[in-house]
Each structure stands twice: as C-alpha cells, then as structure tokens.
Tab-separated table of N, CA and C in Angstrom:
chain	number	residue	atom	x	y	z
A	1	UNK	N	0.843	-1.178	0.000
A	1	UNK	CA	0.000	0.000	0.000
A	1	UNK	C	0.883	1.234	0.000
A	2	UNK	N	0.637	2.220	-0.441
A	2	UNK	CA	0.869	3.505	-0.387
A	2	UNK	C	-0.145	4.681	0.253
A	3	UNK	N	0.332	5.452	1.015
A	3	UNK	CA	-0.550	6.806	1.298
A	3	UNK	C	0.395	7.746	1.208
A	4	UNK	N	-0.080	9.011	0.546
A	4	UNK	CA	0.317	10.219	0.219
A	4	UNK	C	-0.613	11.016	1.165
A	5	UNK	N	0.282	12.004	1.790
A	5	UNK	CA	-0.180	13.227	2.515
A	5	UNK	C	0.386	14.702	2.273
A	6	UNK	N	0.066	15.575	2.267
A	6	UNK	CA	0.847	16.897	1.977
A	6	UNK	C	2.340	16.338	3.625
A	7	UNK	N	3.331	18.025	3.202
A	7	UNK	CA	4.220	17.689	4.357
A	7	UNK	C	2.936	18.419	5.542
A	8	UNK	N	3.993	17.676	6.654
A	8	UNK	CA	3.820	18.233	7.749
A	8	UNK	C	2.065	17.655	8.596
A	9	UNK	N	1.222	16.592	7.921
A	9	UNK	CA	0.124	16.234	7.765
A	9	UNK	C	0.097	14.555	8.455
A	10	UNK	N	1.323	14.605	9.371
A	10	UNK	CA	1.032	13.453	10.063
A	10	UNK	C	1.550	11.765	9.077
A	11	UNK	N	2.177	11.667	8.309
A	11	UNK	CA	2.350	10.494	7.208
A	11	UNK	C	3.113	9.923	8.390
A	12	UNK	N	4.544	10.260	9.521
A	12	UNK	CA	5.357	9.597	9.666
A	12	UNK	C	4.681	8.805	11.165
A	13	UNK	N	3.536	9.883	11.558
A	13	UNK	CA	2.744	9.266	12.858
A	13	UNK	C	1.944	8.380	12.210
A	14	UNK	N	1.104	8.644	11.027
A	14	UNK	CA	0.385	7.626	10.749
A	14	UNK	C	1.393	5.799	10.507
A	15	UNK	N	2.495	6.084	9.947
A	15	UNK	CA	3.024	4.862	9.608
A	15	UNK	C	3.441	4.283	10.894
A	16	UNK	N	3.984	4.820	11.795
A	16	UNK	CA	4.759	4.665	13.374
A	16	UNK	C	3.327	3.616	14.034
A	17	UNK	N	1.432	4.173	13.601
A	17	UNK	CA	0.981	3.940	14.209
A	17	UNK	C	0.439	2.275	13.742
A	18	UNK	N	0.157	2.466	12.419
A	18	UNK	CA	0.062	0.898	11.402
A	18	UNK	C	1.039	0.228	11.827
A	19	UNK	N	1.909	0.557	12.246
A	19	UNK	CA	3.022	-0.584	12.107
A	19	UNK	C	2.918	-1.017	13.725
A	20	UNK	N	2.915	-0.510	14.633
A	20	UNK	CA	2.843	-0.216	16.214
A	20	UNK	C	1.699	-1.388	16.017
A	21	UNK	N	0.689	-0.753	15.711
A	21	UNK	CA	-0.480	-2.157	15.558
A	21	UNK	C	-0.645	-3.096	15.108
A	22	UNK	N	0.401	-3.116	13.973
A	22	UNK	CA	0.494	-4.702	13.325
A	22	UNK	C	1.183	-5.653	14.128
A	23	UNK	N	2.846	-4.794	14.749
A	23	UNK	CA	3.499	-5.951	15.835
A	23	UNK	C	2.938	-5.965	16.859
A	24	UNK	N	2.516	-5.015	17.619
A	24	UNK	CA	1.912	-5.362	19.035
A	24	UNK	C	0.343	-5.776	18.998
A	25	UNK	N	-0.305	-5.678	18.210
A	25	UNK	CA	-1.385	-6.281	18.230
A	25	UNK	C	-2.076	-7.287	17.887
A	26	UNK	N	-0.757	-7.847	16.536
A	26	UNK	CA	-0.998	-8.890	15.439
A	26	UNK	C	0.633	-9.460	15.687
A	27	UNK	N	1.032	-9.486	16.339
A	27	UNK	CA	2.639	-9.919	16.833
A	27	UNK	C	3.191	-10.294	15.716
A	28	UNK	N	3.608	-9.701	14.434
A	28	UNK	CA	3.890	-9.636	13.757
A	28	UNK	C	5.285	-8.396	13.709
A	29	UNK	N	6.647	-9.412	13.049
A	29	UNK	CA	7.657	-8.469	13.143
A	29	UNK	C	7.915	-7.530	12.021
A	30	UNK	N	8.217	-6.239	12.021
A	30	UNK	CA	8.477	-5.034	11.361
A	30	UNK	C	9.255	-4.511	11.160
A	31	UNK	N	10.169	-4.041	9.958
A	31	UNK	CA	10.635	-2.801	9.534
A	31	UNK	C	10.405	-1.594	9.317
A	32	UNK	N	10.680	-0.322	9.915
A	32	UNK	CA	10.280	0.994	9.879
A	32	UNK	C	11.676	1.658	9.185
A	33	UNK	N	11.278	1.932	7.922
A	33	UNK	CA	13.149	2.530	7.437
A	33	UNK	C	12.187	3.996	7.139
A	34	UNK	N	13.162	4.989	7.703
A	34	UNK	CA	12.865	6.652	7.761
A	34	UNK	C	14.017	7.099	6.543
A	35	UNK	N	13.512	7.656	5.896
A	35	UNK	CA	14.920	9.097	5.269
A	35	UNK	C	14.879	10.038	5.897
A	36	UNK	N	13.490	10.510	6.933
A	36	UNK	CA	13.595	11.925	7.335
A	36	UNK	C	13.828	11.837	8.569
A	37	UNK	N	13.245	10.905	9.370
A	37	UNK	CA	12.918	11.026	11.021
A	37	UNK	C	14.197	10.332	11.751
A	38	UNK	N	15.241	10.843	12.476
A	38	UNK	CA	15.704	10.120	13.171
A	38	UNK	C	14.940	8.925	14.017
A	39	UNK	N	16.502	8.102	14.278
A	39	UNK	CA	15.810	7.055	15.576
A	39	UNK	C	14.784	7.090	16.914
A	40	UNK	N	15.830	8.191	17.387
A	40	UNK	CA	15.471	8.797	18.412
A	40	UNK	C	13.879	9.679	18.592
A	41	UNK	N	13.625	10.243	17.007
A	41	UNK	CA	12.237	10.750	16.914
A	41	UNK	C	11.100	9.641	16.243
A	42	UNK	N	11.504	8.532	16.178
A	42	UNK	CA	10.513	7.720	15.650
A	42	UNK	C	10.442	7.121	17.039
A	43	UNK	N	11.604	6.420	17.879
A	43	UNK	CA	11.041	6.065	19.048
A	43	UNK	C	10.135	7.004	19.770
A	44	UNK	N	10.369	7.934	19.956
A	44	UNK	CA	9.290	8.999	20.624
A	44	UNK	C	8.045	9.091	20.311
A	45	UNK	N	7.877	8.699	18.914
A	45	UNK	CA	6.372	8.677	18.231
A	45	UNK	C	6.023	7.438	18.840
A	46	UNK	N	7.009	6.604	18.631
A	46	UNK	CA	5.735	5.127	18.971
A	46	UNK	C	5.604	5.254	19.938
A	47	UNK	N	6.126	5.523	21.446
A	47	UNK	CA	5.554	5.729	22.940
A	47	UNK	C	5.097	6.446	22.498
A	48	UNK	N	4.212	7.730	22.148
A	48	UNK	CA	3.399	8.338	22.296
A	48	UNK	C	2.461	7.387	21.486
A	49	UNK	N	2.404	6.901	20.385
A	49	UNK	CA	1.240	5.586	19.839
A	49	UNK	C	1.024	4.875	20.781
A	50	UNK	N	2.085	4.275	21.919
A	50	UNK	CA	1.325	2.992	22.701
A	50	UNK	C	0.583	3.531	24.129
A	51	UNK	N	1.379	4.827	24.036
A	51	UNK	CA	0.449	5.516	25.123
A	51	UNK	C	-0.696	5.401	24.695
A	52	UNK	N	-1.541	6.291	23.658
A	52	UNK	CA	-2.712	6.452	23.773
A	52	UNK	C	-3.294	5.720	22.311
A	53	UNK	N	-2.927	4.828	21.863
A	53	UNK	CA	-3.406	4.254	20.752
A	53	UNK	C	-4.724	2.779	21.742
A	54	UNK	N	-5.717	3.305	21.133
A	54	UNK	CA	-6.852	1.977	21.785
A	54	UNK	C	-6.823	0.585	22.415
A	55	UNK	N	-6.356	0.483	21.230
A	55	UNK	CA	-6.466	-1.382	20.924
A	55	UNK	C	-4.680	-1.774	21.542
A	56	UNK	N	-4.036	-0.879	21.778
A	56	UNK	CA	-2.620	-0.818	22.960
A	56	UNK	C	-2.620	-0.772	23.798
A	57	UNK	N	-3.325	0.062	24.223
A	57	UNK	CA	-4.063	0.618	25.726
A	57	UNK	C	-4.798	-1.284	26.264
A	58	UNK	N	-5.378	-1.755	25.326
A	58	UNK	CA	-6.229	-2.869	26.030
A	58	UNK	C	-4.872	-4.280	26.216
A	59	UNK	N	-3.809	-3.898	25.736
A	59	UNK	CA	-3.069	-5.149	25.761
A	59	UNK	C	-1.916	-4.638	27.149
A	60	UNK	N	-1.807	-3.389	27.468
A	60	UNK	CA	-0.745	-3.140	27.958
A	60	UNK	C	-1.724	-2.702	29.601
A	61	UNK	N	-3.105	-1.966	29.415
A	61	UNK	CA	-3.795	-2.381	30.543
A	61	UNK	C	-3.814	-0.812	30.824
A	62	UNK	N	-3.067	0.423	30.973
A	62	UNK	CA	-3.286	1.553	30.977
A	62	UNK	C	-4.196	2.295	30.167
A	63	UNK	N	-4.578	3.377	30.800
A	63	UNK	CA	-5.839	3.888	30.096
A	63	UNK	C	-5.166	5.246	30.154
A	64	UNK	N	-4.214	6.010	29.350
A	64	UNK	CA	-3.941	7.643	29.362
A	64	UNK	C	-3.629	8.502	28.417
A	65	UNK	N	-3.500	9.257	28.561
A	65	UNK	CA	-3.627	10.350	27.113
A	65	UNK	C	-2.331	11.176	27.493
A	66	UNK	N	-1.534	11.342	26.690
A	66	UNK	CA	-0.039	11.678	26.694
A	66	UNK	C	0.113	12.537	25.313
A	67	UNK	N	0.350	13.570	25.107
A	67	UNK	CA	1.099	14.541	24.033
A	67	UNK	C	2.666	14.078	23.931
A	68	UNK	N	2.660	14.202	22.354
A	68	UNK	CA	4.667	13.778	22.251
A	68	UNK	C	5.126	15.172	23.328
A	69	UNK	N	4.480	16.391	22.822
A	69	UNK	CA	5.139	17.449	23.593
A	69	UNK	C	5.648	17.267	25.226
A	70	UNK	N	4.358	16.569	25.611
A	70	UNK	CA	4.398	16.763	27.240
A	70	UNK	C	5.376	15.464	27.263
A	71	UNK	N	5.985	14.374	26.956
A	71	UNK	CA	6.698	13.453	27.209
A	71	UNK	C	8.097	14.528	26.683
A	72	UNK	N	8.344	15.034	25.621
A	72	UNK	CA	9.642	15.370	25.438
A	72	UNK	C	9.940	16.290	26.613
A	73	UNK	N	9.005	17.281	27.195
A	73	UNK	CA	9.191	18.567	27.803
A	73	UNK	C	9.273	17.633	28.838
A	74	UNK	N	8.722	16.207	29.696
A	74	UNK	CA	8.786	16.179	30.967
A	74	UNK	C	7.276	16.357	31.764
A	75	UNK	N	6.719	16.691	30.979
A	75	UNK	CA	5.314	17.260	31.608
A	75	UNK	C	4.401	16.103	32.510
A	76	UNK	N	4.104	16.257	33.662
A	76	UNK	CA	3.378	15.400	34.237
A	76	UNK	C	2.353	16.354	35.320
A	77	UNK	N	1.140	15.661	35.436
A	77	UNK	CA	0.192	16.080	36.224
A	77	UNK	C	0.452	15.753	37.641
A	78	UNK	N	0.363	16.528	38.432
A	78	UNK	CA	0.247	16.465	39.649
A	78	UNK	C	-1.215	15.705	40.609
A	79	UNK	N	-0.376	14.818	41.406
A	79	UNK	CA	-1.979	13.561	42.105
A	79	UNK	C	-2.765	15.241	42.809
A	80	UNK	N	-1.777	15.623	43.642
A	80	UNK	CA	-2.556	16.313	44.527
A	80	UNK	C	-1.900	18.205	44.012
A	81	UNK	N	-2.263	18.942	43.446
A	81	UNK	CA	-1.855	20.255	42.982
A	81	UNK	C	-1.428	21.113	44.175
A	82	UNK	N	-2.518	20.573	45.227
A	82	UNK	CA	-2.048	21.689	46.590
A	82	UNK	C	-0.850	20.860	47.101
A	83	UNK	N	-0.200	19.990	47.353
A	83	UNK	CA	1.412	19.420	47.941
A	83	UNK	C	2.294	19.854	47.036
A	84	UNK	N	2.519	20.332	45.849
A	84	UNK	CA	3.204	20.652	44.922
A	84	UNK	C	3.497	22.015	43.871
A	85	UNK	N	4.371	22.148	43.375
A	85	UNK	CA	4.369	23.000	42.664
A	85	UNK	C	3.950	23.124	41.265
A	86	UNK	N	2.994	23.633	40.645
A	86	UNK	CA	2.748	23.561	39.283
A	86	UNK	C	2.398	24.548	38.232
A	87	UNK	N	2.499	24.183	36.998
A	87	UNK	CA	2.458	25.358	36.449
A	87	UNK	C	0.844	25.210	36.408
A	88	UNK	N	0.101	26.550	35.603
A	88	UNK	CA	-1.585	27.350	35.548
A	88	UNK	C	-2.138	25.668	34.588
A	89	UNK	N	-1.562	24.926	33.831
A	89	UNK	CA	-2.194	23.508	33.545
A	89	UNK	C	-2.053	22.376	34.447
A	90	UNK	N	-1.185	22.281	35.604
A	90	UNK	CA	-1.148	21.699	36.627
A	90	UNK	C	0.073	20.486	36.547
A	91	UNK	N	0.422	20.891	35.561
A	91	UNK	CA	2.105	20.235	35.365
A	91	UNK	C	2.817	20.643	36.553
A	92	UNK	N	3.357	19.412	36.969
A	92	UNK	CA	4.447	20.093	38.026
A	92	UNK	C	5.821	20.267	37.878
A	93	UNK	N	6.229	21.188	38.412
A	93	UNK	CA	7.310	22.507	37.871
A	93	UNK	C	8.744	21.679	38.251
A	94	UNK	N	9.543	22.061	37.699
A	94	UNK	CA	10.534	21.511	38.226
A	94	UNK	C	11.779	22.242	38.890
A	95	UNK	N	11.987	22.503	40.052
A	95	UNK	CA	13.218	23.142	40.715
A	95	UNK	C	13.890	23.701	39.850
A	96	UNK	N	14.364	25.212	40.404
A	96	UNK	CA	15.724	25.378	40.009
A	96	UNK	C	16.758	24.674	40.400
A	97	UNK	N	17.610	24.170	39.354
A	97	UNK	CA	19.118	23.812	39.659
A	97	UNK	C	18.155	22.558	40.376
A	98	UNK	N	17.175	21.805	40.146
A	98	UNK	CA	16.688	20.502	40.602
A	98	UNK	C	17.637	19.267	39.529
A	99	UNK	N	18.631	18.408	39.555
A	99	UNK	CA	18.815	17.444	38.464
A	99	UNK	C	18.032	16.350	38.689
A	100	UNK	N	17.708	16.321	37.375
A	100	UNK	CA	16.982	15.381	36.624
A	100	UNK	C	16.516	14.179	37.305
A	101	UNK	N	17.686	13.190	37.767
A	101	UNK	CA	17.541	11.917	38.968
A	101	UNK	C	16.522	12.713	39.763
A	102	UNK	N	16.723	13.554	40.719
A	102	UNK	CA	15.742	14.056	41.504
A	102	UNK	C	14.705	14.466	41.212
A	103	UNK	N	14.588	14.708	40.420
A	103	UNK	CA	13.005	15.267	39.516
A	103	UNK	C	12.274	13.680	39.075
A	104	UNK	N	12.921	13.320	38.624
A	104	UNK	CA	12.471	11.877	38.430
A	104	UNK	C	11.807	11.414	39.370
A	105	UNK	N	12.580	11.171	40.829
A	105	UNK	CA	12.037	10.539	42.131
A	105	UNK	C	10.536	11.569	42.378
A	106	UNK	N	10.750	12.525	42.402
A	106	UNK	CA	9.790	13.469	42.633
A	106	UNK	C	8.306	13.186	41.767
A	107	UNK	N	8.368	13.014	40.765
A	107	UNK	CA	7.658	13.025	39.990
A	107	UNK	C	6.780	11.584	40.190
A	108	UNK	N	8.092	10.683	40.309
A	108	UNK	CA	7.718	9.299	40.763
A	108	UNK	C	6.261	9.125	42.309
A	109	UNK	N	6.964	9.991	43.105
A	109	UNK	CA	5.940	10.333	44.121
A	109	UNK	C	5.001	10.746	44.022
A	110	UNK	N	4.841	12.130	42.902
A	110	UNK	CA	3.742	13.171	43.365
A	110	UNK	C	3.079	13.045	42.058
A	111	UNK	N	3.247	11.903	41.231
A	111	UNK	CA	2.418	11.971	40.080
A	111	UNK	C	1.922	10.450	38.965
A	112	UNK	N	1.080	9.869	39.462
A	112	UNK	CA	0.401	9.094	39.140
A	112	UNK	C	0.372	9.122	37.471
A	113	UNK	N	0.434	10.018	36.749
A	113	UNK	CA	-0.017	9.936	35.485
A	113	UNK	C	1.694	9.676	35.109
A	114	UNK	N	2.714	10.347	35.566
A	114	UNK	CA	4.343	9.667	35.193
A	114	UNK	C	4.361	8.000	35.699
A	115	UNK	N	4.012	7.626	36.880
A	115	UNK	CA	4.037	5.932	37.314
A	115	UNK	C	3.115	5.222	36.417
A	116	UNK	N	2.489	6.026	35.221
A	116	UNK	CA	1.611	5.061	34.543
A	116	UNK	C	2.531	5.160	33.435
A	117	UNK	N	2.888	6.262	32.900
A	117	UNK	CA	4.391	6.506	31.722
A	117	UNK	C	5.103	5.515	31.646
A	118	UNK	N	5.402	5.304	33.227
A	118	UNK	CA	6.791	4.148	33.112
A	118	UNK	C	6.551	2.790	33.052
A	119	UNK	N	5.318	2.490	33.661
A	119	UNK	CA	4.660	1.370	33.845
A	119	UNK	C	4.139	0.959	32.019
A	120	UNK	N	4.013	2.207	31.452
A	120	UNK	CA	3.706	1.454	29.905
A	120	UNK	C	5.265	1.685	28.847
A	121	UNK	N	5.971	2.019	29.311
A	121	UNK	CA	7.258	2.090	28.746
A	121	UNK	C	8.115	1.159	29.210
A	122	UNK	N	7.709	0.530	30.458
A	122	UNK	CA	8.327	-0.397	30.891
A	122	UNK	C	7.755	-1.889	29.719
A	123	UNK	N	6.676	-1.903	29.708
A	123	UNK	CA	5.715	-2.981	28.655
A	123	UNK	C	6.549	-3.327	27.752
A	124	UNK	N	6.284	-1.826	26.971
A	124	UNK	CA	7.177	-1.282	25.699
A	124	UNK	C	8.609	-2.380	24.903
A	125	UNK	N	8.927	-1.614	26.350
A	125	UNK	CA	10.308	-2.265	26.310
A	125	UNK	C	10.455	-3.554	25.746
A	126	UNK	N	9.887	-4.383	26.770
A	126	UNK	CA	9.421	-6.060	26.780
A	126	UNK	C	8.751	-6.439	25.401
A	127	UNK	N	7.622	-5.798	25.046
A	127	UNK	CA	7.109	-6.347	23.861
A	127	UNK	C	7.502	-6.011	22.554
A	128	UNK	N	8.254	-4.661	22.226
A	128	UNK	CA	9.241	-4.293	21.294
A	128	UNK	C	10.141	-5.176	20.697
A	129	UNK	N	11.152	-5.370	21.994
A	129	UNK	CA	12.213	-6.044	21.446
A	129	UNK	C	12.102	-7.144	20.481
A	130	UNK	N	12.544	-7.295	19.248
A	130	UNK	CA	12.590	-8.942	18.724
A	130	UNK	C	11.423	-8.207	17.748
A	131	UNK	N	10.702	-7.107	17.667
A	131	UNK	CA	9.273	-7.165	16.915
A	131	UNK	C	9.778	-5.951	16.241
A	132	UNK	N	10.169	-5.079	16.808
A	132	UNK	CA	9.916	-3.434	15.657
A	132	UNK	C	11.331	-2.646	15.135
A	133	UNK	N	11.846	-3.073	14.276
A	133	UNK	CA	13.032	-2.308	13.686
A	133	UNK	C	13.434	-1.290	13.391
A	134	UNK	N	14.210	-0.480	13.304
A	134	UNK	CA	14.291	1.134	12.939
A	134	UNK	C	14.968	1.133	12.495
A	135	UNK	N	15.064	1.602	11.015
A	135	UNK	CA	17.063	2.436	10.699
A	135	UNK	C	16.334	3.948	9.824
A	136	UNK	N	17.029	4.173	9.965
A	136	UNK	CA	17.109	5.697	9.068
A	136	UNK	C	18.500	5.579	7.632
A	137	UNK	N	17.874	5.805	6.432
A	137	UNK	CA	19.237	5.510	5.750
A	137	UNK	C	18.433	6.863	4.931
A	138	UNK	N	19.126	7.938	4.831
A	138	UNK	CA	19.489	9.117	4.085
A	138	UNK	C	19.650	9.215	2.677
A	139	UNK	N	21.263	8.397	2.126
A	139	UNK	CA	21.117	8.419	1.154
A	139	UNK	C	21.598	6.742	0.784
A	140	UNK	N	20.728	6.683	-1.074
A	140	UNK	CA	21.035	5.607	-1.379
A	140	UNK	C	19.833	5.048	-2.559
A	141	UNK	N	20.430	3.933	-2.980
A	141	UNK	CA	19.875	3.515	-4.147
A	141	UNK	C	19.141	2.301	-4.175
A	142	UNK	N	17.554	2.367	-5.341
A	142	UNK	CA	16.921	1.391	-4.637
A	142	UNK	C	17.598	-0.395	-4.633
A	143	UNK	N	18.466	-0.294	-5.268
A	143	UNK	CA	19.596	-1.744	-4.696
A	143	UNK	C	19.953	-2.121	-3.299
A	144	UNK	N	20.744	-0.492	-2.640
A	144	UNK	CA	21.368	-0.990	-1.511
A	144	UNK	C	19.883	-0.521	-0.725
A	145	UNK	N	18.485	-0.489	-1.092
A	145	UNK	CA	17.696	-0.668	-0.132
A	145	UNK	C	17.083	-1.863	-0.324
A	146	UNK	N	17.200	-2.058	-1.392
A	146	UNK	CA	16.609	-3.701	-0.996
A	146	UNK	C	17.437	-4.511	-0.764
A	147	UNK	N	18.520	-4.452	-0.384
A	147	UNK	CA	19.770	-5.117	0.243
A	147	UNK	C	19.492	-5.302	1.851
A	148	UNK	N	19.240	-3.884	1.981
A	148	UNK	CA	18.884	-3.861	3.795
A	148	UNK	C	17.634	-4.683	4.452
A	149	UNK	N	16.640	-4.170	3.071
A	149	UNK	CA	15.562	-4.962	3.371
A	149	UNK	C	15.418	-6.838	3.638
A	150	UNK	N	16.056	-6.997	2.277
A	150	UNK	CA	16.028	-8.258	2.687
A	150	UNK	C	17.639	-9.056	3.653
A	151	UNK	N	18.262	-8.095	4.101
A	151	UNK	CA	19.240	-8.778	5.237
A	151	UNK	C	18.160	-8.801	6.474
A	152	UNK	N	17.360	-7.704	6.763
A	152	UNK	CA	16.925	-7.608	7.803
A	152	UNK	C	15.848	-9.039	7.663
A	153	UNK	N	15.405	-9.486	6.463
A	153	UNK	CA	14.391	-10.504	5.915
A	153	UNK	C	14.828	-12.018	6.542
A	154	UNK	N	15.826	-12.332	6.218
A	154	UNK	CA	16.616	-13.137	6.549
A	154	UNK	C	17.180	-13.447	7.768
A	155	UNK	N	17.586	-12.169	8.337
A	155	UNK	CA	18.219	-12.291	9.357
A	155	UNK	C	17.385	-12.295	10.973
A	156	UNK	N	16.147	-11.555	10.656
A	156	UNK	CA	15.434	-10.990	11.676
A	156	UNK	C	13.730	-11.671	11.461
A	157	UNK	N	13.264	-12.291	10.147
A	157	UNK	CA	12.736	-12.849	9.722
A	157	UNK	C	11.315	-11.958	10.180
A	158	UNK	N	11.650	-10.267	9.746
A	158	UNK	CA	10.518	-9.701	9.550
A	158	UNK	C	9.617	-10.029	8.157
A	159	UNK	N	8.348	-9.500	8.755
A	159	UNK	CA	6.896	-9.746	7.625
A	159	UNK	C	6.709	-8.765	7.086
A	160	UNK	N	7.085	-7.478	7.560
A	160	UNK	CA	6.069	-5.939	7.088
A	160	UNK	C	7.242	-5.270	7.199
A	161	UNK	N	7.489	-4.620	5.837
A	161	UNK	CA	7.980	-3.189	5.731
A	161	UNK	C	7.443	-1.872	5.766
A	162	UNK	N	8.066	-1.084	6.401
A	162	UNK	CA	6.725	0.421	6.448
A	162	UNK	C	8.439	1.716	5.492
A	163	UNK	N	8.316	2.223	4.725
A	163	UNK	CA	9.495	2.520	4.127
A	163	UNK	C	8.516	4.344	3.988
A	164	UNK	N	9.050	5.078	5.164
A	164	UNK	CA	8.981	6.429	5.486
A	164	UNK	C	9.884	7.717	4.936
A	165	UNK	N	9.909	8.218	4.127
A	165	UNK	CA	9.097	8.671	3.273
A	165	UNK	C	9.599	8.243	1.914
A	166	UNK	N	8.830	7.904	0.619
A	166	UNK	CA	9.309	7.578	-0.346
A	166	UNK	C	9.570	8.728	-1.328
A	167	UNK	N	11.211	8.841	-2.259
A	167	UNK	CA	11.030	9.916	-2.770
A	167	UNK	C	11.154	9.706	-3.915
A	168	UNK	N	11.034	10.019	-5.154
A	168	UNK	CA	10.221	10.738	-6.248
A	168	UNK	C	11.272	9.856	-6.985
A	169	UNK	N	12.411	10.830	-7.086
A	169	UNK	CA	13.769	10.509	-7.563
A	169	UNK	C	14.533	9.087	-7.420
C-alpha cells in the first residue's frame, strides 16, 4: 500500500501507528526505514502511539492520554496540585538547579499519570524487542535498499515493511 499526505500532515505518525499495531497487536515483526525522522524521533512517536493508541491501551492495561510534547518537555500532572508545585495547567514545575535523577524521584511520588508513563514504557520495552526495527538511511539507491531490506528478511525474519518517506527521484 501507499498513502500520500501533503508535508507536515502526520504520514510519519500515521506509519509509526500501522506498524505499532500490526506488531503489538498482530505480533507480527516489522521494519520501519525513515529518510527523514531520526531514531530517536521515531522512538518517541511510537511511545506516544502505545500511550494512547486503543487497541494498545487494552493489551498493555493503561488507560492515558499523553502529548509527544508533554513526554519530550517532561510534563506530568500532579496527584494532589495543593502538595506541589505547578504550572496554571497543573504540570508540576521543576526546581531550580533541581537534576533530573531528583526530579524523576519526585515526579515518581507526586504523580500518578508519570508511574503510569513508566509502567507502559516499561511494557514497551518487553514487547518491542525482537518485533519493531528502525534504521534511518538518508542516502542511497533502490539496490542498496533492498539489500537492507532483505538482510533484515533473513536475518530478523521480519513480515512488514513500512518505508517512510518515499522519494520521487
């Protein structure tokens, strides 16, 4: 299959999310090859897919609604707003000159909606491995991509390729 979207219109969340649902829901193993999205930003998309994607939510047992924003920024709701500090949406704030380890523990305490974060990233972890592939390859020709494709075929004995974004040329 193919889908075309203008830029900027969601194509690399939509594929992150088909594919998220084919291995974790249909345990079926995957290739995700990006030209545009780093590693690091495609992993970020799919925790934000298994956060709040439905039919994820029912296998992993959490029920929450998570923005990529508020996971990159740190953002977590506060259990109780009056024990804590927060900002006017009820995110709680984080110390000056507070590091990170400590904010962590903190957060760990005073915020139920982060102990559910970790508790489904912890899942993540576990049901990922062995199922969802990533590379990013930039430049190159459709030879040495179907080279990758089928080493990874062979070697990893994935079913589904998801090949983000396709270009013209």
């Amino acid at each position: 299959m193919a889908f075309s979207m203008p830029s900027n219109s969601g194509k690399s969340r939509f594929t992150i999310d088909i594919a998220a649902h084919v291995a974790l829901v249909h345990k079926k193993k995957v290739l995700i090859i990006s030209n545009e999205m780093s590693e690091d930003k495609m992993k970020l998309c799919l925790i934000t897919t298994i956060i709040n994607n439905k039919a994820i939510q029912e296998l992993h047992g959490v029920h929450l609604s998570k923005t990529e924003g508020e996971l990159l920024e740190f953002k977590f709701r506060a259990d109780d707003p009056k024990n804590v500090e927060t900002d006017e949406e009820g995110f709680i704030i984080r110390k000056p000159k507070e590091k990170q380890g400590d904010f962590v523990k903190r957060l760990t305490k005073e915020s139920e909606e982060f102990r559910k974060t970790i508790e489904i990233t912890d899942w993540a972890n576990k049901e990922i491995k062995n199922s969802i592939y990533f590379i990013n390859i930039t430049d190159h020709t459709n030879d040495e991509l179907q080279k990758v494709i089928m080493n990874y075929y062979y070697k990893e004995q994935i079913e589904y390729v998801f090949y983000d974004t396709l270009k013209t040329d």
